[in-house]
Tab-separated table of C-alpha atoms in Angstrom:
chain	number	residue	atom	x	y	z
A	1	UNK	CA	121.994	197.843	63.908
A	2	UNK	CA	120.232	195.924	66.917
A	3	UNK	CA	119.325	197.068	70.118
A	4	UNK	CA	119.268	195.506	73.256
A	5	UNK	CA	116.835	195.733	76.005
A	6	UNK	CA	114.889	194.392	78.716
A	7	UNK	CA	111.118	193.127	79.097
A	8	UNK	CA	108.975	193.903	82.280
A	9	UNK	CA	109.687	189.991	83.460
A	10	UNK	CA	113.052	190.455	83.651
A	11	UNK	CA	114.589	188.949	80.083
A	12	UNK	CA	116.853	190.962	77.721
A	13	UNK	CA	116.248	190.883	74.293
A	14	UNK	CA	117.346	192.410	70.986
A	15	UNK	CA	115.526	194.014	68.102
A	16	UNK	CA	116.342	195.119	64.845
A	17	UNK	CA	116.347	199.114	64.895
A	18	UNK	CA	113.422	200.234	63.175
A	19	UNK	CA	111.272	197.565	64.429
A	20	UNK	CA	108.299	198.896	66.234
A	21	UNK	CA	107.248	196.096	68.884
A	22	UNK	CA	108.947	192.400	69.924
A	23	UNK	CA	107.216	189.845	71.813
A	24	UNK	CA	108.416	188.501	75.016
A	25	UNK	CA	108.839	184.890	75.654
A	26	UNK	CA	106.550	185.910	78.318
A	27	UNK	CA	103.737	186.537	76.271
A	28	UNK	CA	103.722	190.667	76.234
A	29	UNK	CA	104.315	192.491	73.426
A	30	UNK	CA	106.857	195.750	74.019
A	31	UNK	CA	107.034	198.903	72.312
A	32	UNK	CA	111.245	199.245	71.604
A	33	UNK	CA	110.733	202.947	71.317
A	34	UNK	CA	109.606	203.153	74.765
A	35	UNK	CA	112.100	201.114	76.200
A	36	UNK	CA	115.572	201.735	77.478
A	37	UNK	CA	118.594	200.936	75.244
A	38	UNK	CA	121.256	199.061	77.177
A	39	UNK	CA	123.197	198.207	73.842
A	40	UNK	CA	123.811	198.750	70.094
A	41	UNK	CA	125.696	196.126	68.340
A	42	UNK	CA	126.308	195.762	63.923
A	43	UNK	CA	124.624	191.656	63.567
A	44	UNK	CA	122.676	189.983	64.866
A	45	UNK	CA	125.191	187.653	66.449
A	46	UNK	CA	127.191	190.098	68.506
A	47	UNK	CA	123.463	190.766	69.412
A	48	UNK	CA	122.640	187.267	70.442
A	49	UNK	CA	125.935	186.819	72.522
A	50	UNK	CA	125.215	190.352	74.028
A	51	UNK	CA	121.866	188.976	75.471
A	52	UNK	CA	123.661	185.544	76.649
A	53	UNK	CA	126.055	187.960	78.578
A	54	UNK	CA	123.537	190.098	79.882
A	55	UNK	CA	121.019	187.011	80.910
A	56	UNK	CA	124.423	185.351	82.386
A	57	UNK	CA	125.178	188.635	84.826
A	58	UNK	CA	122.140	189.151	86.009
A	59	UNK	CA	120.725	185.153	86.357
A	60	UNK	CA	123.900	183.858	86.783
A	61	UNK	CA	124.857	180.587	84.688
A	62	UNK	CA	122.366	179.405	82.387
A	63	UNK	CA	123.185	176.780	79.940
A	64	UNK	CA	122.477	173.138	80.719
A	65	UNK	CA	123.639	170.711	82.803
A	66	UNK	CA	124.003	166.565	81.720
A	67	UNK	CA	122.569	164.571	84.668
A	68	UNK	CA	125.399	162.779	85.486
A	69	UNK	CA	127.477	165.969	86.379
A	70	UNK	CA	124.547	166.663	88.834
A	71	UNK	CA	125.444	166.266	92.878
């Protein structure tokens, strides 16, 4: 089981249940047990796509863009 929450700065990320901290891209280092649980998914993919949808509502479109698409 994974669960899926957010950091201070804003990102959502997943952790193994169980696991006592996860660092941040950020730098900080968050204790999962004190954190809301948006989220539980079975693997670790559902997990991963779960975050991409999350990051994509709240940021909007993320991926990359080639430069000759750019206006």
């Amino acid at each position: 089981m994974y669960l899926i929450f957010r950091c201070d700065c804003g990102r959502v990320l997943y952790a193994k249940e169980g696991v006592a901290t996860r660092k941040c891209t950020c730098g900080k280092s968050i204790k999962v047990k004190q954190r809301r649980i948006f989220k539980k998914v079975e693997t670790s993919e559902d997990a991963s796509l779960a975050v991409q949808e999350m990051q994509e509502e709240i940021y909007g479109q993320t991926g990359f863009i080639r430069a000759d698409k750019i206006k």
